[in-house]
Amino acid sequence: MIYFDHSSTTSVRPEVSNVYSQLLAQQYGNPDSLHALGRKAHALLEKSRENIAKMLHVLPGEILFTGCASESNSLAIIGYALANRNRGNHILVSNVEHPSVMHSMEWLKQFGFEIEYLPINSNGIITPSLVKERIRKDTILVSTMHVNNEMGAINPVKEISEVVHSIPTCVYHVDCVQSFTKIDVPFECMDLATISAHKIHGLKGSALLMKKKKVKLMPLIQGGQQEQGLRGGTENAPSNIVLSKTIRLALEEKEEVYKRVSKINQYIREELSKIKGAHINSKEDAIPYILNISFDQITSEVLLNALDQRGICVSAKSTCSSHQKNYSSTLVAMGYSEKIATHMIRLSFGKDNTMEEASIFIKTCKEILNQYGLSL
Ligand code: PLP
């Protein structure tokens, strides 16, 4: 099987699953319990938090463990808006965010928040000048993703943060799910940042929210004192403990994997440029991990199924929207035709992909186009 769907999820590294199994068996104590087993779990959990904080160059108290990036996004947006209503009620968000961001924004409207959607440009990014144009004295929050999950476009987060911080009462939330451990993430310019473990060869049900000390949130899950009172419920200690190892291993390989993935990306771009009717939709300066392509001759669903039958896994749109019938809103927002948007597939590469797989992919696409009786 060839797996080109790493933006949806990744395999768990054996180093991570081995430690996780040991922890499940041995460290089942509740970190809030006062006995030895509880104290041990607590110590390991806090050590993990400390290690993660060091790797992100933030303080340990700025790391909140959550259950998934969707939860981190919801807590960042709803938690921040509800806790800071006295500052203003205007929020800016890009028009191509993950559904967990979009739905949180829509949900806030019932409380009187004014949500303004910023259009991405034809390169798939939000420009700092647009944020400057739309930001107001009563804007309390700006939220954009770092790397777009469908196209791989990279938002200029540093420059956007400068505009955001020109309003002293405004904070910047960045969804870093598709960028973290792939490219440098400047956490120093973000007030809230979302990361998910299962996108970086870690566990599903494990994520975090980086929240700078000065930022006040309202909890979404009521309960005990866990996670500074911002997320009630017994800590998932084994998951949270192995998250630091997951991050460390991914960061250690960052440059090497980036080079390997770039070669695969470049090869597929070159080969596709020789096929009639093939389009490369991701821009040249997009992250090499994500390559959005389409063929005039064949729709997304048909191509996805044909590749699937031949053992190649890809996405037709971002996985969280894959059960909705409509086409890619990101491509349409970038100005691509409806035809391209209904014919696109997303390839997303990972650390274990090879050039041989890339070559099989190209060969298979040609076979599929031939078999469907379509011109090459
Ligand atoms: N944000 C982005 C940009 C994503 O691509 C995804 C998942 O695809 C998420 C958030 C949600 O991640 P999780 O599955 O951990 O909730």
XYZ file of C-alpha atoms and ligand atoms in Angstrom, residues 6-9 66-73 96-101 145-150 175-179 194-199 203-208 290 318-321 346, ligand 1:
63
model
C -0.468 12.119 5.992
C -2.406 15.372 6.414
C -5.391 13.261 7.500
C -3.448 11.176 9.956
C -6.243 18.472 25.197
C -7.896 15.538 23.402
C -7.606 16.702 19.781
C -6.831 19.788 17.724
C -10.550 20.367 17.239
C -10.840 20.727 21.012
C -7.804 23.037 21.148
C -9.312 25.232 18.438
C -10.740 28.619 4.711
C -10.225 27.354 8.249
C -10.747 23.829 9.577
C -14.419 23.129 10.520
C -13.514 23.196 14.240
C -12.578 26.871 13.794
C -4.095 28.588 10.164
C -0.334 28.475 9.603
C -0.408 25.997 6.705
C -3.554 25.340 4.728
C -4.610 21.686 4.962
C -5.855 21.389 1.364
C -3.849 26.526 13.957
C -0.405 24.939 13.524
C -1.650 21.394 12.896
C -0.206 21.154 9.363
C 2.984 23.120 9.999
C -3.006 24.463 18.212
C -1.054 21.224 17.671
C -2.262 17.644 17.130
C -0.253 14.479 17.930
C -1.780 12.156 15.342
C -0.533 14.330 12.458
C -1.467 9.080 19.224
C -5.005 9.910 18.228
C -6.884 11.624 21.053
C -3.790 13.624 22.003
C -3.164 17.301 21.303
C -2.270 20.559 22.961
C 0.955 18.813 0.536
C -9.743 17.580 3.730
C -10.927 14.503 5.634
C -13.107 16.384 8.128
C -15.268 17.655 5.244
C -4.749 16.008 -2.230
N -6.785 21.856 12.033
C -6.308 21.461 10.851
C -5.633 22.449 9.963
C -6.444 20.126 10.450
O -5.956 19.733 9.255
C -7.092 19.217 11.315
C -7.293 17.816 10.911
O -7.309 17.456 9.762
C -7.563 19.684 12.550
C -7.405 21.013 12.869
C -8.264 18.775 13.510
O -7.379 17.855 14.108
P -7.893 16.742 15.117
O -8.203 15.563 14.285
O -6.741 16.471 16.056
O -9.077 17.275 15.818
